[in-house]
Short mmCIF file of C-alpha atoms in Angstrom, two decimals:
data_model
loop_
_atom_site.label_atom_id
_atom_site.label_comp_id
_atom_site.label_asym_id
_atom_site.label_seq_id
_atom_site.Cartn_x
_atom_site.Cartn_y
_atom_site.Cartn_z
CA MET A 239 -2.23 -186.28 17.33
CA THR A 240 -2.99 -185.91 21.06
CA ARG A 241 -5.47 -187.96 23.01
CA CYS A 242 -8.22 -186.20 24.87
CA LYS A 243 -7.67 -186.73 28.61
CA ASN A 244 -11.31 -186.27 29.49
CA PRO A 245 -13.43 -187.47 26.57
CA PRO A 246 -17.09 -186.44 26.71
CA LYS A 247 -19.54 -188.94 28.10
CA PRO A 248 -21.60 -190.62 25.34
CA PRO A 249 -25.34 -189.90 25.38
CA ASP A 250 -27.54 -192.33 27.29
CA TRP A 251 -29.24 -193.67 24.17
CA LEU A 252 -25.87 -194.56 22.60
CA ALA A 253 -24.63 -196.30 25.73
CA THR A 254 -27.85 -198.29 25.93
CA ALA A 255 -27.62 -199.27 22.25
CA VAL A 256 -24.01 -200.46 22.68
CA LYS A 257 -24.96 -202.57 25.71
CA GLU A 258 -27.88 -204.13 23.85
CA GLN A 259 -25.67 -204.97 20.87
CA GLN A 260 -23.00 -206.49 23.11
CA ALA A 261 -25.66 -208.67 24.71
CA GLN A 262 -26.90 -209.77 21.29
CA PHE A 263 -23.39 -210.71 20.20
CA ALA A 264 -22.83 -212.66 23.42
CA SER A 265 -26.11 -214.52 22.92
CA LEU A 266 -25.26 -215.26 19.29
CA ASN A 267 -21.78 -216.51 20.22
CA LEU A 268 -23.25 -218.82 22.89
CA GLU A 269 -25.83 -220.16 20.42
CA LEU A 270 -23.15 -220.88 17.81
CA HIS A 271 -21.06 -222.79 20.35
CA GLN A 272 -24.10 -224.78 21.46
CA ASN A 273 -24.81 -225.77 17.86
CA GLU A 274 -21.27 -227.10 17.39
CA ALA A 275 -21.01 -230.84 17.37
CA PRO A 276 -18.10 -232.54 19.13
CA HIS A 277 -15.13 -233.51 16.99
CA SER A 278 -15.67 -236.82 15.20
CA SER A 279 -12.96 -239.25 14.26
CA ASP A 280 -12.31 -237.39 11.01
CA HIS A 281 -12.27 -233.99 12.79
CA LYS A 282 -15.43 -232.75 11.06
CA LYS A 283 -18.08 -230.58 12.65
CA THR A 284 -21.70 -230.46 11.70
CA MET A 285 -22.86 -227.30 10.04
CA SER A 286 -25.41 -224.92 11.53
CA LYS A 287 -29.04 -225.87 11.29
CA VAL A 288 -29.53 -223.07 8.77
CA ASP A 289 -30.24 -224.34 5.25
CA VAL A 290 -27.30 -222.61 3.60
CA LYS A 291 -28.45 -223.21 0.03
CA ALA A 292 -31.94 -221.87 0.67
CA TYR A 293 -30.63 -218.94 2.72
CA THR A 294 -28.15 -217.77 0.09
CA ALA A 295 -30.26 -218.52 -3.00
CA PRO A 296 -31.96 -215.07 -3.16
CA PHE A 297 -28.63 -213.25 -3.07
CA LEU A 298 -27.03 -215.59 -5.61
CA ASP A 299 -29.98 -215.06 -7.94
CA PHE A 300 -29.76 -211.30 -7.43
CA ILE A 301 -26.10 -211.30 -8.49
CA THR A 302 -26.61 -213.54 -11.50
CA GLU A 303 -29.78 -211.94 -12.83
CA ASN A 304 -28.63 -208.33 -12.39
CA PRO A 305 -25.18 -208.02 -13.93
CA THR A 306 -25.15 -204.23 -14.35
CA VAL A 307 -25.79 -201.41 -11.89
CA PHE A 308 -28.97 -200.52 -13.80
CA HIS A 309 -30.39 -204.02 -13.46
CA ALA A 310 -29.46 -204.11 -9.76
CA VAL A 311 -31.19 -200.80 -8.95
CA ASN A 312 -34.27 -201.83 -10.91
CA ALA A 313 -34.46 -205.16 -9.06
CA ILE A 314 -34.14 -203.42 -5.70
CA ALA A 315 -36.91 -200.96 -6.61
CA ARG A 316 -39.23 -203.80 -7.61
CA ARG A 317 -38.50 -205.64 -4.35
CA LEU A 318 -39.19 -202.52 -2.30
CA GLU A 319 -42.51 -202.00 -4.09
CA ALA A 320 -43.46 -205.61 -3.36
CA HIS A 321 -43.10 -204.76 0.34
CA GLY A 322 -45.18 -201.60 0.25
CA PHE A 323 -42.57 -198.96 -0.43
CA ILE A 324 -43.75 -196.00 -2.52
CA GLY A 325 -41.55 -194.58 -5.24
CA LEU A 326 -40.99 -190.83 -5.13
CA SER A 327 -40.08 -188.71 -8.12
CA ALA A 328 -36.58 -187.30 -7.85
CA ARG A 329 -37.80 -184.08 -9.45
CA ASP A 330 -40.54 -183.23 -6.97
CA ALA A 331 -39.67 -185.40 -3.95
CA GLY A 332 -39.54 -182.28 -1.79
CA SER A 333 -43.16 -181.42 -2.53
CA GLN A 334 -44.56 -184.87 -1.85
CA LYS A 335 -46.10 -185.44 1.57
CA LEU A 336 -44.44 -187.99 3.82
CA GLU A 337 -46.40 -189.71 6.55
CA LYS A 338 -45.42 -191.29 9.83
CA GLY A 339 -45.12 -195.03 9.36
CA GLY A 340 -44.58 -194.52 5.62
CA LYS A 341 -42.11 -196.42 3.42
CA TYR A 342 -40.52 -194.68 0.44
CA TYR A 343 -37.72 -194.83 -2.08
CA VAL A 344 -36.24 -192.57 -4.73
CA GLU A 345 -33.80 -193.45 -7.52
CA ARG A 346 -31.55 -191.34 -9.71
CA ASN A 347 -30.39 -192.13 -13.22
CA GLY A 348 -31.28 -195.78 -12.69
CA SER A 349 -27.87 -196.19 -11.03
CA SER A 350 -28.52 -195.17 -7.41
CA ILE A 351 -31.37 -195.66 -4.99
CA ILE A 352 -32.30 -194.42 -1.52
CA ALA A 353 -34.95 -196.18 0.54
CA PHE A 354 -36.23 -195.01 3.90
CA THR A 355 -39.01 -195.43 6.44
CA VAL A 356 -40.49 -192.82 8.74
CA GLY A 357 -41.05 -194.07 12.27
CA SER A 358 -44.59 -194.11 13.57
CA SER A 359 -43.42 -192.12 16.58
CA TYR A 360 -41.10 -189.84 14.65
CA LYS A 361 -40.81 -186.20 15.62
CA PRO A 362 -38.75 -183.56 13.81
CA GLY A 363 -35.22 -183.53 15.17
CA ASN A 364 -35.19 -187.16 16.30
CA GLY A 365 -32.49 -188.05 13.80
CA ALA A 366 -31.92 -190.91 11.40
CA ALA A 367 -30.30 -194.34 11.31
CA VAL A 368 -28.32 -194.72 8.08
CA ILE A 369 -26.72 -197.63 6.24
CA ALA A 370 -24.89 -196.76 3.04
CA ALA A 371 -23.16 -198.87 0.40
CA HIS A 372 -22.37 -198.57 -3.27
CA VAL A 373 -24.37 -200.79 -5.63
CA ASP A 374 -22.13 -200.35 -8.65
CA ALA A 375 -19.23 -202.75 -9.20
CA LEU A 376 -15.71 -202.77 -10.51
CA THR A 377 -16.39 -203.29 -14.17
CA THR A 378 -15.65 -202.11 -17.69
CA LYS A 379 -17.80 -199.80 -19.76
CA VAL A 380 -18.36 -199.86 -23.49
CA LYS A 381 -16.89 -196.64 -24.85
CA PRO A 382 -19.31 -194.02 -26.24
CA ILE A 383 -17.84 -194.71 -29.68
CA PRO A 384 -16.40 -198.22 -29.34
CA THR A 385 -15.05 -198.52 -32.87
CA LYS A 386 -11.87 -200.59 -33.04
CA ALA A 387 -10.26 -201.68 -36.26
CA THR A 388 -10.60 -205.35 -37.10
CA LYS A 389 -7.31 -207.08 -36.36
CA ALA A 390 -6.10 -210.45 -37.65
CA GLY A 391 -9.62 -211.35 -38.71
CA TYR A 392 -11.23 -210.56 -35.32
CA ALA A 393 -13.82 -207.85 -34.66
CA GLN A 394 -12.95 -205.88 -31.54
CA LEU A 395 -14.86 -203.66 -29.13
CA GLY A 396 -13.56 -200.52 -27.42
CA ILE A 397 -14.00 -200.62 -23.65
CA ALA A 398 -12.78 -198.52 -20.72
CA PRO A 399 -12.07 -199.44 -17.07
CA TYR A 400 -14.50 -198.36 -14.36
CA ALA A 401 -13.51 -198.16 -10.68
CA GLY A 402 -10.14 -199.79 -11.28
CA ALA A 403 -11.29 -202.79 -13.28
CA LEU A 404 -9.83 -204.13 -16.54
CA ASN A 405 -6.89 -205.79 -14.87
CA LYS A 406 -5.48 -209.26 -15.41
CA THR A 407 -8.44 -210.93 -13.68
CA TRP A 408 -10.49 -210.03 -16.76
CA TRP A 409 -8.45 -212.17 -19.12
CA ASP A 410 -9.93 -215.34 -20.63
CA ARG A 411 -13.37 -214.84 -19.11
CA ASP A 412 -16.73 -215.27 -20.79
CA LEU A 413 -18.08 -211.74 -21.06
CA GLY A 414 -21.57 -210.45 -21.78
CA ILE A 415 -22.86 -206.93 -22.43
CA GLY A 416 -25.78 -205.13 -20.81
CA GLY A 417 -27.06 -201.83 -19.51
CA LYS A 418 -29.70 -199.25 -20.28
CA VAL A 419 -30.91 -198.01 -23.65
CA LEU A 420 -32.79 -194.76 -24.33
CA VAL A 421 -35.53 -195.38 -26.88
CA ARG A 422 -37.93 -192.87 -28.43
CA ASP A 423 -41.52 -193.94 -29.00
CA ARG A 424 -42.30 -193.31 -32.67
CA GLU A 425 -45.93 -192.36 -32.00
CA THR A 426 -45.71 -190.22 -28.86
CA GLY A 427 -42.12 -189.04 -29.12
CA LYS A 428 -41.66 -189.92 -25.45
CA ILE A 429 -38.23 -191.20 -24.45
CA GLU A 430 -38.11 -194.25 -22.23
CA THR A 431 -35.31 -196.19 -20.58
CA ARG A 432 -35.16 -199.90 -21.29
CA LEU A 433 -32.83 -202.47 -19.77
CA VAL A 434 -31.00 -204.96 -21.93
CA LYS A 435 -28.49 -207.74 -21.39
CA LEU A 436 -26.76 -210.09 -23.76
CA ASP A 437 -25.97 -212.64 -21.07
CA TRP A 438 -24.33 -215.26 -23.22
CA PRO A 439 -20.55 -215.11 -23.79
CA ILE A 440 -20.15 -212.72 -26.71
CA ALA A 441 -16.78 -211.22 -25.81
CA ARG A 442 -13.43 -212.37 -24.49
CA ILE A 443 -10.09 -210.75 -23.74
CA PRO A 444 -7.74 -213.53 -24.87
CA THR A 445 -4.24 -214.12 -23.60
CA LEU A 446 -1.26 -215.58 -25.37
CA ALA A 447 -0.42 -219.18 -24.46
CA PRO A 448 2.42 -219.34 -21.89
CA HIS A 449 4.59 -221.57 -24.05
CA PHE A 450 5.07 -218.68 -26.47
CA GLY A 451 7.58 -217.32 -24.01
CA ALA A 452 8.33 -213.73 -23.06
CA PRO A 453 5.49 -212.07 -25.04
CA ALA A 454 3.00 -213.98 -22.88
CA TYR A 455 4.42 -212.50 -19.67
CA ASP A 456 4.19 -208.76 -20.31
CA PRO A 457 3.98 -207.27 -16.79
CA ASN A 458 2.40 -204.02 -18.01
CA PRO A 459 0.02 -204.71 -20.89
CA ASN A 460 -1.45 -201.74 -22.72
CA PRO A 461 -5.22 -201.77 -22.03
CA GLU A 462 -5.91 -199.89 -25.26
CA THR A 463 -4.12 -202.37 -27.53
CA GLN A 464 -3.53 -205.58 -25.57
CA MET A 465 -6.67 -205.89 -23.43
CA VAL A 466 -9.31 -205.43 -26.09
CA PRO A 467 -12.19 -207.94 -26.19
CA ILE A 468 -12.94 -209.77 -29.42
CA ILE A 469 -16.64 -210.08 -30.27
CA GLY A 470 -16.68 -211.91 -33.58
CA LEU A 471 -14.98 -212.87 -36.80
CA ASP A 472 -14.53 -210.45 -39.69
CA ASN A 473 -15.87 -212.11 -42.86
CA SER A 474 -15.43 -209.10 -45.11
CA ASP A 475 -13.51 -211.15 -47.65
CA LEU A 476 -16.64 -213.18 -48.37
CA PRO A 477 -19.19 -211.97 -50.95
CA GLY A 478 -22.15 -210.14 -49.44
CA GLN A 479 -20.51 -209.78 -46.03
CA SER A 480 -19.45 -206.56 -44.30
CA THR A 481 -17.06 -205.95 -41.47
CA ALA A 482 -18.34 -205.55 -37.94
CA PHE A 483 -17.63 -201.82 -38.11
CA ASP A 484 -18.49 -201.03 -41.71
CA HIS A 485 -20.27 -197.65 -41.79
CA SER A 486 -20.93 -197.49 -45.54
CA ALA A 487 -24.65 -197.99 -44.83
CA PRO A 488 -25.14 -196.61 -41.31
CA LEU A 489 -27.91 -198.18 -39.29
CA GLY A 490 -30.57 -195.66 -38.32
CA GLY A 491 -29.49 -193.21 -41.02
CA PRO A 492 -26.65 -190.68 -41.21
CA GLY A 493 -26.14 -188.67 -38.04
CA SER A 494 -28.08 -191.09 -35.85
CA PHE A 495 -26.60 -192.50 -32.66
CA THR A 496 -26.57 -196.04 -34.01
CA SER A 497 -24.60 -194.94 -37.07
CA SER A 498 -21.59 -194.44 -34.77
CA GLN A 499 -21.89 -197.89 -33.21
CA PRO A 500 -20.80 -201.37 -34.38
CA PRO A 501 -23.62 -202.59 -36.66
CA ARG A 502 -23.55 -206.16 -35.35
CA LEU A 503 -23.81 -204.93 -31.77
CA VAL A 504 -26.69 -202.62 -32.73
CA ARG A 505 -28.54 -205.50 -34.35
CA ALA A 506 -27.99 -207.78 -31.37
CA LEU A 507 -29.25 -205.24 -28.84
CA ALA A 508 -32.17 -204.15 -31.02
CA SER A 509 -33.19 -207.77 -31.49
CA GLN A 510 -33.11 -208.35 -27.74
CA LEU A 511 -35.39 -205.31 -27.25
CA ASN A 512 -37.57 -206.13 -30.27
CA ILE A 513 -36.71 -202.80 -31.92
CA LYS A 514 -37.17 -202.66 -35.69
CA ASP A 515 -36.38 -198.98 -36.31
CA TYR A 516 -32.75 -198.38 -35.31
CA SER A 517 -33.20 -194.61 -35.46
CA THR A 518 -35.37 -194.77 -32.31
CA ILE A 519 -32.32 -195.79 -30.29
CA LEU A 520 -31.02 -192.44 -29.02
CA ASN A 521 -28.23 -193.54 -26.69
CA TRP A 522 -27.09 -196.27 -24.37
CA GLU A 523 -24.79 -196.93 -21.44
CA LEU A 524 -23.40 -200.44 -21.51
CA GLU A 525 -21.22 -202.52 -19.23
CA VAL A 526 -19.16 -205.60 -19.99
CA PHE A 527 -19.66 -208.27 -17.32
CA ASP A 528 -18.58 -211.77 -16.37
CA THR A 529 -21.36 -214.21 -17.28
CA GLN A 530 -20.30 -216.81 -14.70
CA PRO A 531 -23.23 -217.32 -12.32
CA ALA A 532 -22.94 -216.79 -8.58
CA GLN A 533 -22.76 -220.03 -6.64
CA LEU A 534 -21.71 -221.66 -3.40
CA GLY A 535 -18.23 -223.14 -3.11
CA GLY A 536 -16.08 -225.02 -0.66
CA LEU A 537 -16.37 -228.58 0.60
CA ASP A 538 -19.25 -227.61 2.86
CA HIS A 539 -20.62 -224.78 0.71
CA GLU A 540 -19.18 -222.21 3.09
CA PHE A 541 -18.04 -219.78 0.42
CA ILE A 542 -19.88 -217.56 -2.03
CA PHE A 543 -18.13 -217.45 -5.38
CA ALA A 544 -19.58 -214.60 -7.38
CA PRO A 545 -18.66 -211.73 -9.67
CA ARG A 546 -19.53 -208.15 -8.69
CA ILE A 547 -19.72 -209.07 -5.01
CA ASP A 548 -18.12 -205.71 -4.18
CA ASP A 549 -20.31 -204.06 -3.10
CA LYS A 550 -23.59 -205.64 -4.04
CA LEU A 551 -23.25 -207.82 -0.96
CA CYS A 552 -23.49 -204.85 1.41
CA SER A 553 -26.15 -203.01 -0.59
CA TYR A 554 -28.29 -206.15 -0.78
CA ALA A 555 -27.92 -206.77 2.96
CA ALA A 556 -28.81 -203.14 3.73
CA ILE A 557 -32.02 -203.29 1.73
CA GLU A 558 -33.00 -206.63 3.24
CA ALA A 559 -32.38 -205.24 6.72
CA LEU A 560 -34.57 -202.22 6.01
CA ILE A 561 -37.37 -204.42 4.68
CA ALA A 562 -37.07 -206.78 7.65
CA SER A 563 -37.34 -203.85 10.08
CA THR A 564 -40.77 -202.97 8.67
CA LYS A 565 -42.13 -206.45 9.44
CA ASP A 566 -41.73 -206.07 13.21
CA SER A 567 -44.92 -204.44 14.48
CA ASN A 568 -43.39 -203.62 17.87
CA ASN A 569 -40.44 -201.97 16.20
CA ASN A 570 -42.71 -199.97 13.90
CA ASN A 571 -44.91 -198.71 16.72
CA ASN A 572 -41.97 -197.65 18.87
CA ASN A 573 -39.72 -196.38 16.10
CA SER A 574 -39.08 -192.67 16.49
CA THR A 575 -36.38 -192.20 13.83
CA ILE A 576 -35.99 -192.24 10.09
CA ASN A 577 -34.36 -195.47 8.94
CA LEU A 578 -32.50 -195.00 5.68
#
């Protein structure tokens, strides 16, 4: 690779933006130093005047309450609507009229969302300012047909890695299940998407105790046979009980979607959604997630300990920045770009 001897001069607007940002960083750095207290006898410094617990609480709640990508996108959409953003249909977004000063969003499949504002002084060709992040997380998905044979008296659930998850960090954690469910209305026949989460620990990928020796230290465990979550006990040897995956009397009737799913899981999800007719459940997409809540850690609460922080942290910050930009009247009146 060769270096350009005479690189092109950056446009004036870019140079101005860089200078303004450098000035902001310099001001912020000075402010942080001014807020530092002198070293005390025990070498401690006072924290910033910002109420850390109050400042981080909304993000911590967002992580805890929205364990799947579908819950996260839905929460973001509701927050955008609360600040005046208008939802556009993905099917006919191109035919809907956009106005200067308008705030809009569009989502796809319940798993991705785009929000944008049109500057009050926008003119075609002015360009756009874009922040992008992924809102999904490294997780595990429930397989389309998650049937696993009961083993040693334990009911198991078939799962698959997503984005490189299902590694050793998933062992011995309290796991819940959630996602989206497609349900048909019995009267209208209309299909709707409903969100569900079983946020108590219903699954666990157990490990063998270390004192059992070599078998407990397998460096390359088979995810299909050795990293399978257990979700219950198999009481099939008791009168009147069936196994977790007994299909002799399929729920929802033969050929239905629920007939291919673990009956106990179907009942748990249907109960959570208050569904009596299992045949109205047409499909679902479920994730397995860590139920541990997000919280502050460290002696001075300087850390955020949370599951799914990659990359909900960036996507949350991007949305909050976009919302905050709409609250500045001077910025809105002088904004000549599309912020996305």
